[in-house]
Amino acid sequence: MELLSNLALGFDTALTLQNVLWCFVGVLVGTLVGVLPGIGPTATIALLLPITFSFSPVTALIMLSGIYYGAQYGGSTTAILINLPGESSSAVTAIDGYQMARNGRAGPALATAALGSFFAGSVATLILAIAAPPLARVALNFGAAEYFSLLVLGLLVSISLAHGSVIKALAMIVLGLLLGTVGQDVTSGTARFTMGFQELYGGINFVSLAVGMFGVAEIFRNLEVETNREVGVSQVKNLWLSREDFRRIAGPVLRGTGLGSVLGILPGGGHVLASFASYSAEKRLSKKPQEFGRGAIEGVAGPESANNAAAQTSFIPLLTLGIPAHPVMALIIGAFILQGITPGPNVMTEQPALFWGIIASMWIGNLLLVVLNLPLIGLWVKMLTIPYRVLFPAIVIFASIGCYSIDNNPFDVYAIVVFGILGYVLIRLGCEPAPLLLGFVLGPLLEENLRRAMIISKGDPTVFLTRPLSASLLALGLACIVIALLPSIRRKRDEVFVEED
């Protein structure tokens, strides 16, 4: 009964005209950036953070969440039509989805992706609604030592699942932690790493860093490698499935939903791993594995269900523990902070309308996405013809104006340029900026809980090892790094991300 009353509160919040409108805008923009390869939800949310400052907290978070899971839907469109995934987690969809399109079955492929995504997203949201409250209640009992160890675990797992070199990912985490210490020390008031700039006394502006690292840097990279995109399918017909198609996709959709719901909770690339794991599982279970790679509908149904389920359950660690599962969640934590809300287990008890409103909006958003994706497929096909050199300058100008408007400080716009160049250099050096953002967001929380634990223990550093839960979390994090460095695991990991690229 408690769950039903909480969901009633959530729908009462989410179904206001304003929130439904911005949920629609969020999923529409998410679908759009999913369709346009090279932009993605991370860069888009970073660029749109400034405009959410004037929204109410629940409206802002509903819209940003919609962009994220909307991009999972949109990414499958380009994967199927032009063999170019709009989102990383849709890379595996292109394997069989594009072959179906070439065989004249683009309509059934797109319908499979949309219906599988809707089912998986709806079920995973129910799992989120059921699992989040008890986890949040458990988290409220964490002490400073346990919370510190949990944050360390999140960072270490994100390193082990990061794209590319583990050593480079570790370096990015450290750089992010260092950037998070810029500003006045909360306890002593001492300025740290400000280099004489008064604008840095309050710390580095999160929006400037996010827009620069994930917006401007990504634009530089895409302009460098832009290629002509030819749409091989100009008209899509028969946007429905036959009885035989429904029979073939039922099992993959169910299995993909289960896999994605579990793997989405993992820090790092859980949604990417979920789609690849689902494809691998379906190929092993199929009675006709030779069809995979040649247009097997199961190769679309399973991965699309998995990545959309993972997109929903990745909100579990965010809403219950205040820990981001990947860069998009780190940006949403930044949105919490911009709105003056401390993310974590207290949100459920202190702002239940916000907590349950976000969850309820996911059902609304998933329904809107089905309406958007299939009837408007012609529009999405036309969007693929927009040249990036026209699109990107407008995006940068819009983001810069929005960032300036938050504090009316030109220093924040200069910071966008600095972090944009830094982000581009890091990408060229083979360093993934995503762990840096996680380190930057979690750094202040890590420092705060480290200090609290040391004060409580009277300076005894063994407190992190003598408390059983804290020691277990640290051991688990160490095990993740050791496993990630094993040669066989490294080869598997590299294969997944090479295919994604």
Coordinates of C-alpha atoms in Angstrom, one line a residue:
M1 CA 0.0 0.0 0.0
E2 CA 2.9 2.4 0.8
L3 CA 4.2 1.9 -2.8
L4 CA 0.8 2.7 -4.3
S5 CA 0.5 5.9 -2.2
N6 CA 4.0 6.9 -3.2
L7 CA 3.3 6.3 -6.9
A8 CA 0.0 8.3 -6.6
L9 CA 2.1 11.2 -5.2
G10 CA 4.5 10.7 -8.1
F11 CA 1.9 10.8 -10.8
D12 CA 0.1 13.7 -9.1
T13 CA 3.5 15.6 -9.5
A14 CA 4.4 14.3 -12.9
L15 CA 1.0 14.8 -14.5
T16 CA 0.9 18.6 -14.1
L17 CA 0.7 20.4 -17.4
Q18 CA 4.1 21.9 -17.0
N19 CA 5.9 18.7 -16.1
V20 CA 4.2 16.7 -18.9
L21 CA 5.2 19.4 -21.4
W22 CA 8.9 19.4 -20.3
C23 CA 8.9 15.6 -20.1
F24 CA 7.8 15.7 -23.8
V25 CA 10.5 18.3 -24.6
G26 CA 13.1 16.1 -22.9
V27 CA 12.2 12.9 -24.7
L28 CA 11.9 14.8 -28.0
V29 CA 15.3 16.3 -27.6
G30 CA 16.7 13.0 -26.4
T31 CA 15.3 11.2 -29.5
L32 CA 16.8 13.9 -31.7
V33 CA 20.3 13.7 -30.2
G34 CA 20.0 9.9 -30.4
V35 CA 19.2 10.1 -34.1
L36 CA 22.1 12.5 -34.8
P37 CA 25.3 10.5 -34.4
G38 CA 28.1 12.1 -32.5
I39 CA 26.1 14.4 -30.2
G40 CA 24.7 12.0 -27.5
P41 CA 22.9 12.6 -24.2
T42 CA 26.1 13.5 -22.3
A43 CA 27.0 16.5 -24.4
T44 CA 23.3 17.5 -24.7
I45 CA 22.6 17.5 -21.0
A46 CA 25.8 19.4 -20.4
L47 CA 24.8 22.0 -22.9
L48 CA 21.3 22.3 -21.5
L49 CA 22.2 22.5 -17.9
P50 CA 22.2 26.3 -17.8
I51 CA 18.6 26.7 -18.9
T52 CA 17.3 24.3 -16.2
F53 CA 18.5 26.8 -13.5
S54 CA 15.3 28.7 -13.9
F55 CA 13.1 25.6 -13.7
S56 CA 11.6 24.1 -10.5
P57 CA 13.8 21.1 -9.4
V58 CA 11.3 18.5 -10.3
T59 CA 10.7 20.0 -13.8
A60 CA 14.4 20.3 -14.5
L61 CA 15.2 16.7 -13.5
I62 CA 12.2 15.3 -15.4
M63 CA 13.4 17.0 -18.5
L64 CA 17.0 15.9 -18.2
S65 CA 16.0 12.4 -17.4
G66 CA 13.8 12.3 -20.5
I67 CA 16.8 13.4 -22.6
Y68 CA 18.8 10.5 -21.3
Y69 CA 16.4 7.6 -21.9
G70 CA 15.0 9.3 -25.0
A71 CA 18.5 9.1 -26.5
Q72 CA 18.5 5.3 -26.0
Y73 CA 15.4 5.1 -28.3
G74 CA 16.7 7.5 -30.9
G75 CA 20.1 5.8 -31.2
S76 CA 18.5 2.7 -32.7
T77 CA 17.1 4.7 -35.6
T78 CA 20.4 5.5 -37.2
A79 CA 21.8 2.2 -36.3
I80 CA 19.1 0.5 -38.3
L81 CA 18.8 2.9 -41.2
I82 CA 22.4 3.9 -41.9
N83 CA 24.5 1.5 -39.8
L84 CA 25.7 4.4 -37.7
P85 CA 24.7 4.2 -34.0
G86 CA 23.5 7.5 -32.6
E87 CA 24.2 6.2 -29.0
S88 CA 27.0 3.9 -27.9
S89 CA 24.7 1.4 -26.5
S90 CA 23.0 1.1 -29.9
A91 CA 26.2 -0.1 -31.6
V92 CA 25.2 -3.8 -31.4
T93 CA 21.7 -3.0 -32.8
A94 CA 23.3 -2.0 -36.0
I95 CA 24.7 -5.5 -36.6
D96 CA 21.3 -7.1 -37.5
G97 CA 19.1 -3.9 -37.6
Y98 CA 20.9 -2.6 -40.7
Q99 CA 20.8 -5.9 -42.4
M100 CA 17.1 -6.1 -41.8
A101 CA 16.8 -2.6 -43.4
R102 CA 18.8 -3.7 -46.4
N103 CA 16.5 -6.7 -46.7
G104 CA 13.4 -4.4 -46.9
R105 CA 12.5 -5.0 -43.2
A106 CA 13.4 -1.5 -41.8
G107 CA 9.8 -1.1 -40.5
P108 CA 9.7 -4.3 -38.4
A109 CA 13.2 -3.5 -37.2
L110 CA 12.2 -0.1 -36.0
A111 CA 9.0 -1.4 -34.5
T112 CA 10.9 -4.1 -32.6
A113 CA 13.3 -1.5 -31.2
A114 CA 10.5 0.8 -30.1
L115 CA 8.2 -1.9 -28.6
G116 CA 11.1 -3.7 -26.9
S117 CA 12.4 -0.4 -25.5
F118 CA 8.9 0.6 -24.2
F119 CA 8.4 -2.8 -22.5
A120 CA 11.9 -2.8 -21.0
G121 CA 11.8 0.8 -19.9
S122 CA 8.4 0.3 -18.2
V123 CA 9.4 -2.9 -16.3
A124 CA 12.8 -1.4 -15.3
T125 CA 11.0 1.7 -13.9
L126 CA 8.8 -0.6 -11.8
I127 CA 12.0 -2.3 -10.5
L128 CA 13.3 1.2 -9.7
A129 CA 10.2 2.1 -7.8
I130 CA 10.3 -1.1 -5.8
A131 CA 14.0 -1.3 -5.1
A132 CA 14.8 2.4 -4.4
P133 CA 13.0 2.9 -1.1
P134 CA 14.6 0.0 0.9
L135 CA 18.0 0.8 -0.5
A136 CA 17.6 4.5 0.5
R137 CA 16.6 3.4 4.0
V138 CA 19.7 1.2 4.3
A139 CA 21.9 4.1 3.0
L140 CA 20.5 6.4 5.8
N141 CA 22.3 4.1 8.3
F142 CA 25.7 4.4 6.7
G143 CA 28.3 6.2 8.7
A144 CA 31.0 8.5 7.3
A145 CA 33.5 5.6 6.9
E146 CA 31.0 3.4 5.0
Y147 CA 30.0 6.3 2.7
F148 CA 33.6 7.1 2.0
S149 CA 34.3 3.4 1.1
L150 CA 31.1 3.3 -1.0
L151 CA 32.3 6.4 -3.0
V152 CA 35.7 4.8 -3.5
L153 CA 34.0 1.6 -4.7
G154 CA 32.0 3.6 -7.2
L155 CA 35.1 5.3 -8.6
L156 CA 37.1 2.1 -8.8
V157 CA 34.3 0.2 -10.6
S158 CA 33.9 3.1 -13.0
I159 CA 37.6 2.8 -13.8
S160 CA 37.4 -0.9 -14.4
L161 CA 34.5 -0.4 -16.8
A162 CA 35.8 2.7 -18.5
H163 CA 36.6 2.8 -22.2
G164 CA 40.3 2.3 -23.0
S165 CA 43.3 2.1 -20.7
V166 CA 42.7 1.4 -17.0
I167 CA 45.7 3.5 -16.1
K168 CA 44.4 6.5 -18.1
A169 CA 41.0 6.1 -16.5
L170 CA 42.7 6.2 -13.1
A171 CA 44.6 9.3 -14.1
M172 CA 41.3 11.0 -15.2
I173 CA 39.7 10.1 -11.8
V174 CA 42.6 11.7 -10.0
L175 CA 42.5 14.8 -12.2
G176 CA 38.8 15.1 -11.5
L177 CA 39.3 14.8 -7.8
L178 CA 42.0 17.5 -7.9
L179 CA 39.7 19.8 -9.9
G180 CA 37.0 19.2 -7.3
T181 CA 39.3 20.6 -4.5
V182 CA 39.7 24.0 -6.2
G183 CA 38.3 26.8 -4.1
Q184 CA 38.1 27.7 -0.5
D185 CA 38.5 24.9 2.1
V186 CA 35.1 24.5 3.8
T187 CA 36.7 24.0 7.2
S188 CA 39.5 26.5 7.3
G189 CA 38.6 28.9 4.5
T190 CA 42.0 28.5 2.9
A191 CA 42.1 29.1 -0.8
R192 CA 43.3 26.0 -2.8
F193 CA 44.5 26.0 -6.4
T194 CA 42.8 29.3 -7.2
M195 CA 45.9 30.8 -8.9
G196 CA 44.8 34.2 -7.7
F197 CA 41.5 34.2 -9.5
Q198 CA 38.7 35.3 -7.1
E199 CA 36.2 33.6 -9.4
L200 CA 37.6 30.3 -8.4
Y201 CA 37.2 30.8 -4.6
G202 CA 33.8 29.2 -4.8
G203 CA 35.2 26.3 -6.9
I204 CA 35.1 25.5 -10.5
N205 CA 31.7 26.1 -12.1
F206 CA 30.2 22.7 -12.8
V207 CA 28.3 23.9 -15.8
S208 CA 31.4 25.4 -17.4
L209 CA 33.4 22.2 -16.9
A210 CA 30.5 20.0 -18.2
V211 CA 29.8 22.1 -21.3
G212 CA 33.5 22.4 -22.1
M213 CA 34.5 18.8 -21.6
F214 CA 31.4 17.1 -23.0
G215 CA 29.9 19.7 -25.3
V216 CA 32.6 21.8 -26.9
A217 CA 35.3 19.0 -26.9
E218 CA 32.8 16.5 -28.4
I219 CA 31.9 19.0 -31.1
F220 CA 35.6 19.5 -32.0
R221 CA 36.0 15.8 -32.3
N222 CA 33.0 15.3 -34.4
L223 CA 33.9 18.1 -36.8
E224 CA 37.3 16.5 -37.2
V225 CA 35.9 13.1 -38.3
E226 CA 32.6 14.2 -39.9
T227 CA 31.6 12.1 -42.9
N228 CA 28.8 12.3 -45.3
R229 CA 25.8 10.3 -44.0
E230 CA 23.7 8.6 -46.7
V231 CA 20.3 7.4 -45.8
G232 CA 19.8 4.2 -47.6
V233 CA 16.1 4.0 -46.6
S234 CA 14.1 7.1 -47.5
Q235 CA 10.7 5.6 -46.8
V236 CA 9.8 3.1 -44.1
K237 CA 6.7 1.0 -44.5
N238 CA 4.9 -1.8 -42.6
L239 CA 5.6 -0.4 -39.2
W240 CA 4.2 -3.4 -37.4
L241 CA 5.1 -6.9 -36.6
S242 CA 3.7 -10.2 -37.8
R243 CA 2.6 -12.9 -35.4
E244 CA 5.8 -14.8 -36.2
D245 CA 7.9 -11.7 -35.4
F246 CA 6.1 -11.3 -32.0
R247 CA 6.8 -14.9 -31.2
R248 CA 10.5 -14.5 -32.1
I249 CA 11.1 -11.3 -30.1
A250 CA 9.2 -12.3 -26.9
G251 CA 12.0 -14.3 -25.3
P252 CA 14.8 -11.8 -26.2
V253 CA 12.8 -8.9 -24.9
L254 CA 12.2 -10.6 -21.6
R255 CA 15.8 -11.7 -21.2
G256 CA 17.2 -8.4 -22.4
T257 CA 15.0 -6.6 -19.8
G258 CA 16.3 -8.8 -17.0
L259 CA 20.0 -8.4 -18.1
G260 CA 19.7 -4.6 -18.5
S261 CA 17.9 -4.1 -15.2
V262 CA 20.8 -5.8 -13.4
L263 CA 23.8 -4.4 -15.4
G264 CA 22.4 -0.9 -15.5
I265 CA 23.1 -0.5 -11.8
L266 CA 26.9 -0.9 -12.4
P267 CA 29.0 2.2 -12.5
G268 CA 30.7 2.8 -15.8
G269 CA 29.2 1.6 -19.0
G270 CA 26.5 -0.7 -17.7
H271 CA 24.1 0.2 -20.5
V272 CA 26.7 -0.6 -23.1
L273 CA 27.7 -3.9 -21.5
A274 CA 24.0 -4.8 -21.2
S275 CA 23.4 -4.5 -24.9
F276 CA 26.5 -6.6 -25.8
A277 CA 25.7 -9.2 -23.2
S278 CA 22.2 -9.5 -24.5
Y279 CA 23.3 -10.0 -28.1
S280 CA 25.9 -12.6 -27.0
A281 CA 23.3 -14.5 -25.0
E282 CA 20.7 -14.5 -27.8
K283 CA 23.2 -15.8 -30.3
R284 CA 24.2 -18.6 -27.9
L285 CA 20.5 -19.5 -27.2
S286 CA 19.3 -19.3 -30.8
K287 CA 18.6 -22.5 -32.7
K288 CA 19.8 -20.6 -35.8
P289 CA 22.9 -18.7 -34.7
Q290 CA 24.0 -18.4 -38.4
E291 CA 21.2 -15.9 -38.9
F292 CA 22.9 -13.4 -36.6
G293 CA 24.7 -10.7 -38.5
R294 CA 22.4 -11.3 -41.5
G295 CA 19.2 -9.7 -40.2
A296 CA 18.0 -11.7 -37.1
I297 CA 15.2 -9.9 -35.4
E298 CA 16.3 -11.3 -32.1
G299 CA 19.6 -9.4 -32.5
V300 CA 17.5 -6.1 -32.4
A301 CA 15.0 -7.1 -29.7
G302 CA 17.4 -8.3 -27.0
P303 CA 20.0 -5.5 -27.1
E304 CA 17.4 -2.7 -27.4
S305 CA 15.5 -4.0 -24.5
A306 CA 18.7 -4.4 -22.5
N307 CA 20.0 -0.9 -23.0
N308 CA 16.7 0.8 -22.3
A309 CA 16.2 -1.3 -19.1
A310 CA 19.7 -0.3 -18.0
A311 CA 19.0 3.3 -18.7
Q312 CA 16.2 3.2 -16.1
T313 CA 17.9 1.2 -13.4
S314 CA 21.0 3.4 -13.6
F315 CA 18.9 5.9 -11.6
I316 CA 18.9 3.5 -8.6
P317 CA 22.4 4.4 -7.3
L318 CA 21.7 8.0 -8.1
L319 CA 18.4 8.4 -6.2
T320 CA 19.3 6.1 -3.3
L321 CA 23.0 6.8 -2.7
G322 CA 23.8 9.9 -4.5
I323 CA 26.4 8.1 -6.6
P324 CA 26.3 8.4 -10.4
A325 CA 26.5 5.2 -12.4
H326 CA 28.0 7.0 -15.4
P327 CA 28.7 10.5 -16.8
V328 CA 25.0 11.3 -17.6
M329 CA 24.1 10.5 -14.0
A330 CA 27.0 12.7 -12.8
L331 CA 25.5 15.6 -14.8
I332 CA 22.1 15.0 -13.3
I333 CA 23.7 15.1 -9.9
G334 CA 25.1 18.5 -11.0
A335 CA 21.6 19.5 -11.8
F336 CA 20.5 18.5 -8.2
I337 CA 23.3 20.6 -6.8
L338 CA 22.5 23.6 -9.1
Q339 CA 18.9 23.4 -7.6
G340 CA 20.3 23.4 -4.1
I341 CA 19.5 19.8 -3.4
T342 CA 22.0 17.3 -1.9
P343 CA 21.6 14.1 -3.8
G344 CA 21.4 10.9 -1.8
P345 CA 19.0 8.9 0.5
N346 CA 17.7 12.0 2.2
V347 CA 15.9 13.1 -1.0
M348 CA 13.3 10.4 -0.6
T349 CA 12.3 11.5 2.9
E350 CA 12.8 15.3 2.6
Q351 CA 11.4 15.7 -1.0
P352 CA 9.1 12.8 -1.7
A353 CA 7.3 14.6 -4.5
L354 CA 10.5 15.2 -6.3
F355 CA 11.7 11.6 -5.8
W356 CA 8.5 9.9 -6.9
G357 CA 7.7 12.5 -9.5
I358 CA 10.9 11.6 -11.4
I359 CA 10.0 7.9 -11.2
A360 CA 6.4 8.4 -12.4
S361 CA 7.6 10.6 -15.2
M362 CA 9.6 7.7 -16.7
W363 CA 6.4 5.8 -17.4
I364 CA 4.9 8.9 -19.0
G365 CA 8.1 9.5 -21.0
N366 CA 8.3 5.9 -22.3
L367 CA 4.7 6.2 -23.5
L368 CA 5.5 9.5 -25.3
L369 CA 8.5 7.9 -26.9
V370 CA 6.5 5.1 -28.5
V371 CA 4.2 7.9 -29.9
L372 CA 7.2 9.9 -31.1
N373 CA 9.3 7.2 -32.6
L374 CA 7.1 5.3 -35.0
P375 CA 4.7 7.9 -36.5
L376 CA 7.5 10.5 -36.9
I377 CA 10.1 8.2 -38.5
G378 CA 10.1 10.2 -41.7
L379 CA 11.1 13.3 -39.7
W380 CA 14.0 11.5 -38.1
V381 CA 15.2 10.3 -41.5
K382 CA 15.2 13.9 -42.7
M383 CA 17.1 15.1 -39.6
L384 CA 20.0 12.9 -40.7
T385 CA 20.6 15.2 -43.6
I386 CA 21.4 18.3 -41.4
P387 CA 25.2 19.0 -41.7
Y388 CA 27.0 19.3 -38.4
R389 CA 28.9 22.4 -39.5
V390 CA 25.5 24.2 -39.5
L391 CA 24.2 22.6 -36.3
F392 CA 27.2 22.9 -33.9
P393 CA 27.9 26.7 -33.9
A394 CA 24.3 27.4 -32.9
I395 CA 24.6 24.8 -30.1
V396 CA 27.8 26.4 -28.7
I397 CA 26.4 30.0 -28.8
F398 CA 23.2 28.8 -27.1
A399 CA 25.2 27.0 -24.4
S400 CA 27.5 29.9 -23.8
I401 CA 24.6 32.3 -23.3
G402 CA 22.9 29.9 -20.9
C403 CA 26.1 29.4 -18.9
Y404 CA 26.7 33.2 -18.7
S405 CA 23.1 33.8 -17.6
I406 CA 23.5 31.7 -14.4
D407 CA 25.8 34.1 -12.6
N408 CA 26.2 36.9 -15.3
N409 CA 30.0 36.2 -15.1
P410 CA 32.1 36.2 -18.3
F411 CA 34.7 34.1 -16.4
D412 CA 32.4 31.1 -16.8
V413 CA 32.3 31.5 -20.6
Y414 CA 36.1 31.7 -20.7
A415 CA 36.2 28.5 -18.6
I416 CA 34.1 26.7 -21.2
V417 CA 36.8 27.5 -23.8
V418 CA 39.6 26.2 -21.5
F419 CA 37.8 23.0 -20.6
G420 CA 36.7 22.5 -24.2
I421 CA 40.3 22.6 -25.4
L422 CA 41.5 20.5 -22.4
G423 CA 38.7 17.9 -23.2
Y424 CA 39.7 17.8 -26.9
V425 CA 43.4 17.3 -26.0
L426 CA 42.5 14.5 -23.6
I427 CA 40.4 12.8 -26.3
R428 CA 43.3 13.0 -28.8
L429 CA 45.6 11.5 -26.2
G430 CA 43.2 8.5 -25.8
C431 CA 42.0 9.6 -22.3
E432 CA 38.2 9.3 -21.7
P433 CA 36.9 12.5 -20.0
A434 CA 34.0 10.6 -18.4
P435 CA 35.9 9.4 -15.3
L436 CA 37.2 12.9 -14.8
L437 CA 33.6 14.1 -14.4
L438 CA 32.8 11.4 -11.9
G439 CA 35.9 12.3 -9.9
F440 CA 34.9 16.0 -10.0
V441 CA 31.4 15.4 -8.8
L442 CA 32.2 12.8 -6.1
G443 CA 35.4 14.5 -5.0
P444 CA 33.8 17.0 -2.5
L445 CA 31.6 14.2 -1.1
L446 CA 34.7 11.9 -0.7
E447 CA 36.6 14.6 1.1
E448 CA 33.8 15.5 3.4
N449 CA 33.2 11.9 4.5
L450 CA 36.9 11.3 4.8
R451 CA 37.2 14.2 7.2
R452 CA 34.1 13.2 9.2
A453 CA 35.4 9.7 9.6
M454 CA 38.8 10.8 10.7
I455 CA 37.3 13.3 13.2
I456 CA 34.9 10.6 14.6
S457 CA 37.8 8.1 14.9
K458 CA 40.1 10.7 16.4
G459 CA 42.5 10.5 13.5
D460 CA 42.7 6.7 13.3
P461 CA 42.9 5.7 9.6
T462 CA 42.2 2.1 10.4
V463 CA 38.6 3.0 10.9
F464 CA 38.0 2.2 7.2
L465 CA 39.3 -1.3 7.7
T466 CA 37.9 -2.1 11.2
R467 CA 34.3 -1.4 10.3
P468 CA 33.1 -4.6 8.5
L469 CA 30.9 -2.9 5.8
S470 CA 33.5 -0.3 5.0
A471 CA 36.3 -2.9 4.7
S472 CA 34.1 -5.1 2.5
L473 CA 33.3 -2.2 0.1
L474 CA 37.0 -1.3 -0.2
A475 CA 37.9 -5.0 -0.8
L476 CA 35.2 -5.2 -3.5
G477 CA 36.6 -2.1 -5.2
L478 CA 40.1 -3.5 -5.1
A479 CA 38.9 -6.8 -6.6
C480 CA 37.2 -5.0 -9.5
I481 CA 40.5 -3.3 -10.4
V482 CA 42.5 -6.6 -10.1
I483 CA 39.9 -8.4 -12.3
A484 CA 39.9 -5.6 -14.9
L485 CA 43.7 -5.9 -15.2
L486 CA 43.6 -9.7 -15.8
P487 CA 44.8 -10.4 -19.4
S488 CA 41.7 -12.4 -20.4
I489 CA 39.3 -9.8 -19.0
R490 CA 41.2 -7.0 -20.6
R491 CA 40.9 -8.6 -24.0
K492 CA 37.1 -9.1 -23.6
R493 CA 36.7 -5.6 -22.4
D494 CA 38.7 -4.2 -25.3
E495 CA 36.7 -6.2 -27.8
V496 CA 33.4 -4.8 -26.5
F497 CA 34.6 -1.2 -26.8
V498 CA 36.3 -1.7 -30.2
E499 CA 33.0 -2.9 -31.5
E500 CA 31.3 0.1 -29.9
D501 CA 33.6 2.5 -31.8

